[in-house]
Short mmCIF file of C-alpha atoms and ligand atoms in Angstrom, two decimals:
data_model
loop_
_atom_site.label_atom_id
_atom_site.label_comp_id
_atom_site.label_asym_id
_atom_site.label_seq_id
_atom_site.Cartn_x
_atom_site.Cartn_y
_atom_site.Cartn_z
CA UNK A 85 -150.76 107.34 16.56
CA UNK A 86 -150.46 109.34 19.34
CA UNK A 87 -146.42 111.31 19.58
CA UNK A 88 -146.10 111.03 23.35
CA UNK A 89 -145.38 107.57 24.78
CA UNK A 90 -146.17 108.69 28.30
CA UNK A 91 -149.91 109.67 27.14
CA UNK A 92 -150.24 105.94 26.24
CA UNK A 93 -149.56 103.16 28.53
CA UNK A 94 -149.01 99.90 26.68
CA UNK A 95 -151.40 98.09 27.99
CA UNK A 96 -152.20 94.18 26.67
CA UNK A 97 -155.58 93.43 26.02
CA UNK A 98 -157.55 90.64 27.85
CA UNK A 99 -156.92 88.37 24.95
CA UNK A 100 -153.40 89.22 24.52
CA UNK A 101 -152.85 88.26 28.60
CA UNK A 102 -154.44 85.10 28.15
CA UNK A 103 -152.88 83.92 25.36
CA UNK A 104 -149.46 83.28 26.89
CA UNK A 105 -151.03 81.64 29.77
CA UNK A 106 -148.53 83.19 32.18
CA UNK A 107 -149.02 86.71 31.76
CA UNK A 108 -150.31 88.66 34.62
CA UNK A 109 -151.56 92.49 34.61
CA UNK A 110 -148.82 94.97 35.59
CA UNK A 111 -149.35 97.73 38.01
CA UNK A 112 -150.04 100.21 35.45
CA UNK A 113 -151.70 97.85 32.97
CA UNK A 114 -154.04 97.27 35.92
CA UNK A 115 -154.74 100.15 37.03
CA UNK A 116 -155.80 101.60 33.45
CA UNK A 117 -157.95 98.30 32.50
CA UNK A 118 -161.73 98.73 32.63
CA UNK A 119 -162.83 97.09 36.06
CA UNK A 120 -164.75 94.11 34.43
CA UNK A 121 -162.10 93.29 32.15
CA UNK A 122 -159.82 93.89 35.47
CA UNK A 123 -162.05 91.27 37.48
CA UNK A 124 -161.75 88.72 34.63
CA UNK A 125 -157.95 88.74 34.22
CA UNK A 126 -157.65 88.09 37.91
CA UNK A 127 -159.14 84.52 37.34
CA UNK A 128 -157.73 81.35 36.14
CA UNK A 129 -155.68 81.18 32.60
CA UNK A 130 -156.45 79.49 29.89
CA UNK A 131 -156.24 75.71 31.28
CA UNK A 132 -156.32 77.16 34.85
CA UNK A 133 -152.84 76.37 34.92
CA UNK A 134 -151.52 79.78 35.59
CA UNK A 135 -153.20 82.11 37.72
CA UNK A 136 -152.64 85.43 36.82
CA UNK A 137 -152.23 88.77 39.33
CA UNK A 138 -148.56 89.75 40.16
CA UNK A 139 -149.03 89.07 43.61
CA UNK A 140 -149.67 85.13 43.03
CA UNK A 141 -145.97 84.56 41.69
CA UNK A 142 -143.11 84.94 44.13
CA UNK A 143 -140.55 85.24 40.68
CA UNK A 144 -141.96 87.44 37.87
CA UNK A 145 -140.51 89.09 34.73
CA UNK A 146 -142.12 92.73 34.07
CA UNK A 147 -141.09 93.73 30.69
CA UNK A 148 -140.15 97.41 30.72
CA UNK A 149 -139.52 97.79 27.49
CA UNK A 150 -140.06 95.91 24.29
CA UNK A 151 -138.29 97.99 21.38
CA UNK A 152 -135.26 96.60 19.39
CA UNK A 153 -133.12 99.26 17.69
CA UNK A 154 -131.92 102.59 18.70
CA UNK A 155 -135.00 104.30 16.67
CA UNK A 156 -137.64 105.60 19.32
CA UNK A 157 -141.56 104.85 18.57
CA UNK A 158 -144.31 105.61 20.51
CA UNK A 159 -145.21 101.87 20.64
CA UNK A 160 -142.73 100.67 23.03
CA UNK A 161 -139.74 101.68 25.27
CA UNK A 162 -136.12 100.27 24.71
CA UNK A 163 -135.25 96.84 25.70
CA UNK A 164 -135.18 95.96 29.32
CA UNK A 165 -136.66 93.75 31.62
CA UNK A 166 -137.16 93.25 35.26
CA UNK A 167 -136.41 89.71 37.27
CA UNK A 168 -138.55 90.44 40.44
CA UNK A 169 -138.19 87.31 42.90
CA UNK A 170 -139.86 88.17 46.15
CA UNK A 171 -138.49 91.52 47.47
CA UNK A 172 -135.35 91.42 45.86
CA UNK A 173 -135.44 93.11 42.01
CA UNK A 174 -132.53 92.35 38.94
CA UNK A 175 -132.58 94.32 36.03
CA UNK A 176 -131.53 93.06 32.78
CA UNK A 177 -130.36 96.13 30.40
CA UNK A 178 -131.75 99.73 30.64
CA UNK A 179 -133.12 101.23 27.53
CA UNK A 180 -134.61 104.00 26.53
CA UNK A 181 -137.53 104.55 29.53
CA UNK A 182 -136.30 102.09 31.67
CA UNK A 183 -136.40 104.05 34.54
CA UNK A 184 -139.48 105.51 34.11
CA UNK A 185 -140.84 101.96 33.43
CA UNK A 186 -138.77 100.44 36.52
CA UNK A 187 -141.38 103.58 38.42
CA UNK A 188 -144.31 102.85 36.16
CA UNK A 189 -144.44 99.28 36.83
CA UNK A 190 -144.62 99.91 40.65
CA UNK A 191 -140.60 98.71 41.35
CA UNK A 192 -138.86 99.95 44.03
CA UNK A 193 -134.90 101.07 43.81
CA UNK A 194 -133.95 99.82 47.37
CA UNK A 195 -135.11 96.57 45.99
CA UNK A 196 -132.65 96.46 42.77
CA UNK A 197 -130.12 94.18 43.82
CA UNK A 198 -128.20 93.75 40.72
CA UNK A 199 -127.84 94.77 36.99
CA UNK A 200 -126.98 92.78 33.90
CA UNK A 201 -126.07 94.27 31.04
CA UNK A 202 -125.74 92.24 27.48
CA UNK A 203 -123.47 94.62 25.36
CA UNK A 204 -123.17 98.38 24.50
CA UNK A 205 -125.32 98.97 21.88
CA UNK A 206 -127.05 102.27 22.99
CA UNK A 207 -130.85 100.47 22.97
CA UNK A 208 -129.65 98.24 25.86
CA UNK A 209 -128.04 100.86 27.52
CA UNK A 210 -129.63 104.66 27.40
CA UNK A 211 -131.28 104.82 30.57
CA UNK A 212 -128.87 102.69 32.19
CA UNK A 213 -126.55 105.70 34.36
CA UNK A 214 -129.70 107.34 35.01
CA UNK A 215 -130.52 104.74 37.54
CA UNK A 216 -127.00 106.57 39.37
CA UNK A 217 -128.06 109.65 38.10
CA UNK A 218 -131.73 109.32 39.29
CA UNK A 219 -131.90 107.22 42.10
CA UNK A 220 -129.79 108.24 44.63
CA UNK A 221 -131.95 110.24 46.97
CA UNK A 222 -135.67 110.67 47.87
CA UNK A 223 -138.17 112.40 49.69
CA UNK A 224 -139.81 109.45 50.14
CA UNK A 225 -137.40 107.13 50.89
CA UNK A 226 -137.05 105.24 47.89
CA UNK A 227 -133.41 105.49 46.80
CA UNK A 228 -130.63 102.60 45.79
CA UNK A 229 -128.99 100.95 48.68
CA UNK A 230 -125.05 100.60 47.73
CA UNK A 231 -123.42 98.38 46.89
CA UNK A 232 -125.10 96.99 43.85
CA UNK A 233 -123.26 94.66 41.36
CA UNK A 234 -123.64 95.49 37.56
CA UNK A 235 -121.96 92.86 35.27
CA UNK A 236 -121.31 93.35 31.61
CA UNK A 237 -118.83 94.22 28.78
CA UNK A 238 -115.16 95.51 29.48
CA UNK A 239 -113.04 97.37 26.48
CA UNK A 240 -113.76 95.67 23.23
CA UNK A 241 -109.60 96.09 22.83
CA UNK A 242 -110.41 96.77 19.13
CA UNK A 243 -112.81 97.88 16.16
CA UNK A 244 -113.30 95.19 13.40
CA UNK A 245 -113.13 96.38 9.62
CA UNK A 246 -117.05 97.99 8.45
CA UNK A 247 -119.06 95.99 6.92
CA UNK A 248 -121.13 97.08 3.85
CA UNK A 249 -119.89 100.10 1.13
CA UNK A 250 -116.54 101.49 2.74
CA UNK A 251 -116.88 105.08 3.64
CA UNK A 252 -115.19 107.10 6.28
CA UNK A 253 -116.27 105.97 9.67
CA UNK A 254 -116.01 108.97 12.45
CA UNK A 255 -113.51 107.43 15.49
CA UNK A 256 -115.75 109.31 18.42
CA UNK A 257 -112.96 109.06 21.48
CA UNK A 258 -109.93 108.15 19.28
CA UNK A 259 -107.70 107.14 22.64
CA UNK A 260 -110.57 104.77 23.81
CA UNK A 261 -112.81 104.04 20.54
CA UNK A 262 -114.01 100.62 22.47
CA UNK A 263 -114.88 101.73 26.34
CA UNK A 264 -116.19 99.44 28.36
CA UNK A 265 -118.64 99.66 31.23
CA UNK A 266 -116.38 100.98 34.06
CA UNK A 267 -115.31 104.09 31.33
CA UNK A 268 -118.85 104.26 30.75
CA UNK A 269 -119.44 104.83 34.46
CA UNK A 270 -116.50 107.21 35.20
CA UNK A 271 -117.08 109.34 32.19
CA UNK A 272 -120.30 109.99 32.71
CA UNK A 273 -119.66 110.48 36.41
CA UNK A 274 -117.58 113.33 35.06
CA UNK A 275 -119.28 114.58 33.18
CA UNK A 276 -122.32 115.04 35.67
CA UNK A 277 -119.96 116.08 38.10
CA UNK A 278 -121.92 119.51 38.77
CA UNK A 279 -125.35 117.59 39.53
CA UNK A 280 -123.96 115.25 42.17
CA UNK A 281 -121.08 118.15 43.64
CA UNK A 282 -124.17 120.33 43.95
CA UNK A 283 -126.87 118.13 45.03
CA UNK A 284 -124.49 116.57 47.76
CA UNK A 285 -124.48 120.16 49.04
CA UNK A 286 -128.37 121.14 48.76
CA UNK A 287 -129.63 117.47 49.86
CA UNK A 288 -127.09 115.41 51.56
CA UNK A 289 -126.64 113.85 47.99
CA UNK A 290 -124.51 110.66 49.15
CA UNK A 291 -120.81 110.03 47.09
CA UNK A 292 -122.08 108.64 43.48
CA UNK A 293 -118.97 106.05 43.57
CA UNK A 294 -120.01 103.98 46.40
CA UNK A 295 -123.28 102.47 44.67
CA UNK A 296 -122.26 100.10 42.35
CA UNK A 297 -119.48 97.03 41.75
CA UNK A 298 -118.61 97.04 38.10
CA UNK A 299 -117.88 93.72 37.03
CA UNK A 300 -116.99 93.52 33.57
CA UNK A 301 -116.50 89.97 32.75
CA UNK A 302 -113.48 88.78 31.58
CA UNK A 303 -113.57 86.42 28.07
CA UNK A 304 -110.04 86.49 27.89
CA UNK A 305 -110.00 82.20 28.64
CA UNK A 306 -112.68 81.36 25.45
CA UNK A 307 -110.18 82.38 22.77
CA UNK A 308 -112.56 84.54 21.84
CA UNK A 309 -111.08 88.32 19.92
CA UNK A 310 -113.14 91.40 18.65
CA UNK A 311 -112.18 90.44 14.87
CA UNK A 312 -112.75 87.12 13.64
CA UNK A 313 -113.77 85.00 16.81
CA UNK A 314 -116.38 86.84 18.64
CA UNK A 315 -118.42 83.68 19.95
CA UNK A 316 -116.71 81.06 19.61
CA UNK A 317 -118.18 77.48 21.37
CA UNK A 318 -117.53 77.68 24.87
CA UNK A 319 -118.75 76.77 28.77
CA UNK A 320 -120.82 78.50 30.44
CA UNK A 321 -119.28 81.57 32.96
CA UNK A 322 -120.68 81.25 36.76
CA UNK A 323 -121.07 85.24 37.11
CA UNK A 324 -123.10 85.93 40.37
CA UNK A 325 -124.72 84.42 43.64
CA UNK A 326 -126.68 86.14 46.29
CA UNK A 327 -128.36 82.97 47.56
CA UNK A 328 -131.63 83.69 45.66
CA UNK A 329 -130.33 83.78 42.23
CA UNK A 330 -127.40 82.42 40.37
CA UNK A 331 -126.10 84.08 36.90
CA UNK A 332 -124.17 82.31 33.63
CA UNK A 333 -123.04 83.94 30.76
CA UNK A 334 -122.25 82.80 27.33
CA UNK A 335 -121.05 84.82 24.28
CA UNK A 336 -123.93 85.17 21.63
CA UNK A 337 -123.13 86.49 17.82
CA UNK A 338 -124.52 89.91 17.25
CA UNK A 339 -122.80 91.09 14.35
CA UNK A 340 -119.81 93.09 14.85
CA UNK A 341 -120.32 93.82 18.33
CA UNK A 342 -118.08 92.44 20.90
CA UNK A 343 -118.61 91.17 23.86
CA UNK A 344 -121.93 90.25 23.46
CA UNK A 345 -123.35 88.29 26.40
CA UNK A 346 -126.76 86.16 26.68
CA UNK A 347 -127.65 85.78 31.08
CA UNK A 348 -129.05 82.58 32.60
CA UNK A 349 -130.38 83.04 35.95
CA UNK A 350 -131.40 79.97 38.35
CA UNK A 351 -134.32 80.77 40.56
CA UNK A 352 -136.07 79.62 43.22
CA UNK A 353 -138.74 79.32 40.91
CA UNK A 354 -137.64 78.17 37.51
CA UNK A 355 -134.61 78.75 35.14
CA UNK A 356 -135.12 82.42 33.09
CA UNK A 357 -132.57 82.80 30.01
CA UNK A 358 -132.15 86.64 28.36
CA UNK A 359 -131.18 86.13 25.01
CA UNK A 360 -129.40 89.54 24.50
CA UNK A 361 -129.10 90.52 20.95
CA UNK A 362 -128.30 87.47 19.02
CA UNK A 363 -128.11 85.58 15.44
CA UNK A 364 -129.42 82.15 15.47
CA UNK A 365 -126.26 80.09 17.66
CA UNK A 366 -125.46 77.15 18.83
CA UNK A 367 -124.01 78.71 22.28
CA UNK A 368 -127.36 80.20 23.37
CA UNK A 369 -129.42 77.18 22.28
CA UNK A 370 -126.76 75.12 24.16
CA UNK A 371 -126.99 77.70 26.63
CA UNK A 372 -131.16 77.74 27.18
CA UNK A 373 -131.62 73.84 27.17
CA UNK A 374 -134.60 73.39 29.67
CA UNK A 375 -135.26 76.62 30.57
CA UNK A 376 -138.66 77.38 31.79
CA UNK A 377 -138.45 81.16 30.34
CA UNK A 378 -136.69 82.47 27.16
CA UNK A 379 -137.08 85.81 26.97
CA UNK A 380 -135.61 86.48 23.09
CA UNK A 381 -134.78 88.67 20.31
CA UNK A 382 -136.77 88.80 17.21
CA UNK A 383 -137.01 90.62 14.19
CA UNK A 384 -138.92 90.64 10.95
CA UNK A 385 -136.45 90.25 8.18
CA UNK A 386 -139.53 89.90 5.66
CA UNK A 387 -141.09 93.16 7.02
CA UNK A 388 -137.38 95.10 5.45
CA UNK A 389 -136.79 93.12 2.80
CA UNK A 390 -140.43 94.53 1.58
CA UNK A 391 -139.55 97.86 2.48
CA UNK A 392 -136.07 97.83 0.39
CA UNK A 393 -133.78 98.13 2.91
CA UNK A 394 -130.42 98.24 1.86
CA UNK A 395 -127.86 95.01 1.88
CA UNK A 396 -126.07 95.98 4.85
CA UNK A 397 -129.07 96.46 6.73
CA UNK A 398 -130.44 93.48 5.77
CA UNK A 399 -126.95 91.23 6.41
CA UNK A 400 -126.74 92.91 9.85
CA UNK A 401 -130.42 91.73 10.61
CA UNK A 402 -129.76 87.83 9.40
CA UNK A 403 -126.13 87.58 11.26
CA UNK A 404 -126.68 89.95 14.39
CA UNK A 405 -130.68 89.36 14.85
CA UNK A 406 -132.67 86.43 14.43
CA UNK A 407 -135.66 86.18 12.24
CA UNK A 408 -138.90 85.46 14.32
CA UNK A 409 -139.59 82.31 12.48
CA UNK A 410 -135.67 81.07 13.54
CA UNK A 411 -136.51 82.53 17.17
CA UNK A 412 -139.28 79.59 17.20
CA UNK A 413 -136.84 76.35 16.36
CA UNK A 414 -134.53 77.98 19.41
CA UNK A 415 -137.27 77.78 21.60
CA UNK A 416 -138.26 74.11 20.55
CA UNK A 417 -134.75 73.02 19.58
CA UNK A 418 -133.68 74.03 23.49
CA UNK A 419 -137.19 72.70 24.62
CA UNK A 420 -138.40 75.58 26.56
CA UNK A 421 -141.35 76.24 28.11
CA UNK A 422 -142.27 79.59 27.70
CA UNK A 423 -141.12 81.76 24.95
CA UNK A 424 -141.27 85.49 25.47
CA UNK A 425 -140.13 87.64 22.51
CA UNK A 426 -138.30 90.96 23.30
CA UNK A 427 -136.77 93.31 21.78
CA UNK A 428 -138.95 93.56 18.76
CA UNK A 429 -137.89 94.96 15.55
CA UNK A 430 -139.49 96.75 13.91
CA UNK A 431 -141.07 97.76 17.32
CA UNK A 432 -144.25 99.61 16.56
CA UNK A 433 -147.23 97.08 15.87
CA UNK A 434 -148.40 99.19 12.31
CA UNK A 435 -145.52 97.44 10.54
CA UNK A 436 -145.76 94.18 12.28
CA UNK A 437 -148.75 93.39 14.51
CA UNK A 438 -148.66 91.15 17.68
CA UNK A 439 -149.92 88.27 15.29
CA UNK A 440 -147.72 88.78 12.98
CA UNK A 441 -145.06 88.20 15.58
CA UNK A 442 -147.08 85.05 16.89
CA UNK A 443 -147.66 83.01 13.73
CA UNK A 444 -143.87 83.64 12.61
CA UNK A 445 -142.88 81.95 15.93
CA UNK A 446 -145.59 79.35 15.95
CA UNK A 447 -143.74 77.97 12.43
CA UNK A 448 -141.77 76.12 14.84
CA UNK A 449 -142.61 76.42 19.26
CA UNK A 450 -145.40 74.80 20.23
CA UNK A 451 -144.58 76.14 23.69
CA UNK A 452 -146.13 78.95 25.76
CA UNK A 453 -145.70 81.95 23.92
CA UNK A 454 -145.91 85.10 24.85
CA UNK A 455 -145.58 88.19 22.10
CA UNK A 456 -143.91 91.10 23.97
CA UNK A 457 -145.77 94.52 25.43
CA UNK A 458 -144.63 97.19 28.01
CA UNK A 459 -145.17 96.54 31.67
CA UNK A 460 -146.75 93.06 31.33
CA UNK A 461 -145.88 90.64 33.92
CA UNK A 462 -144.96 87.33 33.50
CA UNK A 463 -144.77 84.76 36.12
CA UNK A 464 -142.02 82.26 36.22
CA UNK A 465 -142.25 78.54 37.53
CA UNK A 466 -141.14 75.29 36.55
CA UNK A 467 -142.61 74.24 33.38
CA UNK A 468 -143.87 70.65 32.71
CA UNK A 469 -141.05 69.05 30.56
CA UNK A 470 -142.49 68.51 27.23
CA UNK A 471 -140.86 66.59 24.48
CA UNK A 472 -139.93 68.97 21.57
ZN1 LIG B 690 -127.63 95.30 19.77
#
């Protein structure tokens, strides 16, 4: 296995694009398959009901990164995804590589038009102030254009009791042990204060604070609390409209972590719902009815349980993940038509290969189903209602 992601592009192989129907080559995936196999993906899917090439779909999803779990691998890059819908580009977390994917896959940052973040777990969110820190200015002209709205958690207001054997737990920031997304900004602002004092003086770096909107949603009217109540039933949250897309939120149960927030966005094209990290819930299957893309969580319990893992692991898998097999009756009990799995855990395909991941979910969606790989794209329109 080779140590260096970057000396490896993830590409999917001809079968693996044709099996979800709806996968298309990404730029990079392209450019590095052979030129027959590159000829033959351009052509119908299977059941010519999807063509494929990134330039047919006017919405597309390029997955940037496929990992679950803050543990790199030289498989995949950290969760995130990008929501292209004609030139405008939405970014849904920012793991580890996402910026170098969000490059990779041929995006552009004056396109990015707003961020989404589902909670603060550091595999949703390590790459996510390097888009400040990295894409502010450019010799060629590709840099954010201000403002740009970035939605996600506020303070947590408070840390639950641990789970598992009780041993001392380090408080890291002891006057804020739960910051939020705008202390997340500011701090690291800070903290990189020499880069952008500097850089404004060598290259006309413009003022950092001026690029995005922080929006950290408020959950204070669901009765919801960091300790005992952290997803409790509840409507839908209307988040964000720009005329091309619309964004919901819901509260999903992942664990102990607080908020944590699934993303429904209307397009012009089809519904597309981002599971976030998740146990198996009633508010996100509520929450994806109909959708024509679910792009979701799995994980292979079985695959730990083998290895010995210990209990707390395993309990923080089954109540803050969701087995593959339970990731299937979502998909069918919502009655979606295309079920993309993200977020993969464990990530790297020698512990659980792509069929692996594809019979587990197959136990129960019948669906379109897609098994996760960097920089494939996936093109979204409105699925033929089937009855599940
Ligand atoms: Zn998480």
């Amino acid at each position: 296995m080779p140590t260096d992601p970057e000396s490896r592009p993830a590409v999917p192989s001809r079968r693996r694009l044709l099996q979800g129907g709806a996968v298309a080559t990404g730029a990079a995936a392209a450019a590095a398959l052979a030129p027959a196999a590159a000829a033959h993906a351009a052509g119908p899917a299977s059941g010519g009901r999807w063509p494929l090439g990134k330039g047919r779909f006017r919405t597309r999803l390029v997955l940037l990164g496929t990992a679950g779990g803050p543990v790199p691998n030289a498989d995949r890059f950290g969760i995130s995804t990008a929501l292209v819908v004609g030139d405008r580009t939405y970014l849904f977390d920012a793991g580890r590589g996402s910026v170098s994917q969000y490059v990779r896959a041929g995006l552009e940052f004056k396109r990015l038009r707003g961020m989404f973040v589902t909670h603060l777990h550091a595999d949703h969110t390590a790459d996510l102030f390097q888009y400040l820190l990295l894409g502010l200015v450019s010799p060629d002209g590709d840099a954010l254009v201000p403002p740009i709205d970035l939605y996600g958690p506020g303070r947590a207001g408070a840390l639950p009791p641990q789970w598992g054997k009780p041993r001392p737990t380090p408080n890291v920031n002891p006057d804020n042990p739960t910051p939020g997304l705008k202390d997340l900004f500011a701090d690291s602002l800070d903290g990189f204060a020499y880069h952008f004092n500097i850089l404004g003086r060598e290259a006309n770096m413009p003022d950092p604070s001026k690029f995005l909107r922080i929006h950290e949603i408020d959950v204070s009217g669901t009765g919801a609390n960091p300790i005992d109540d952290l997803a409790p039933k509840m409507a839908p949250i209307k988040l964000f409209s720009d005329g091309t897309i619309t964004v919901e939120t819901i509260l999903v149960s992942h664990g102990l972590v607080f908020p944590a927030f699934a993303y429904r966005v209307t397009t012009p094209d089809g519904v597309v719902v981002f599971s976030g990290d998740t146990g198996y819930n009633e508010n996100l299957i509520a929450f994806s009815r109909g959708a024509d893309v679910l792009v979701h969580e799995a994980v292979s319990v079985g695959y730990y349980k083998d290895k010995g893992s210990d209990e707390a692991f395993i309990k923080h898998l089954e109540e803050g993940h969701t087995d593959v097999v339970k990731v299937g009756e979502v998909a069918a009990r919502a009655g979606v038509g295309t079920l993309v799995l993200s977020h993969l855990g464990p990530a790297r395909s020698d512990m659980v290969s792509d069929r692996e991941w594809r019979k587990g979910a197959r136990t129960h969606f019948k669906g379109d189903l897609v098994v996760g790989r960097d920089l494939m794209n996936i093109g979204v329109r409105h699925h033929r209602h089937h009855n599940h």
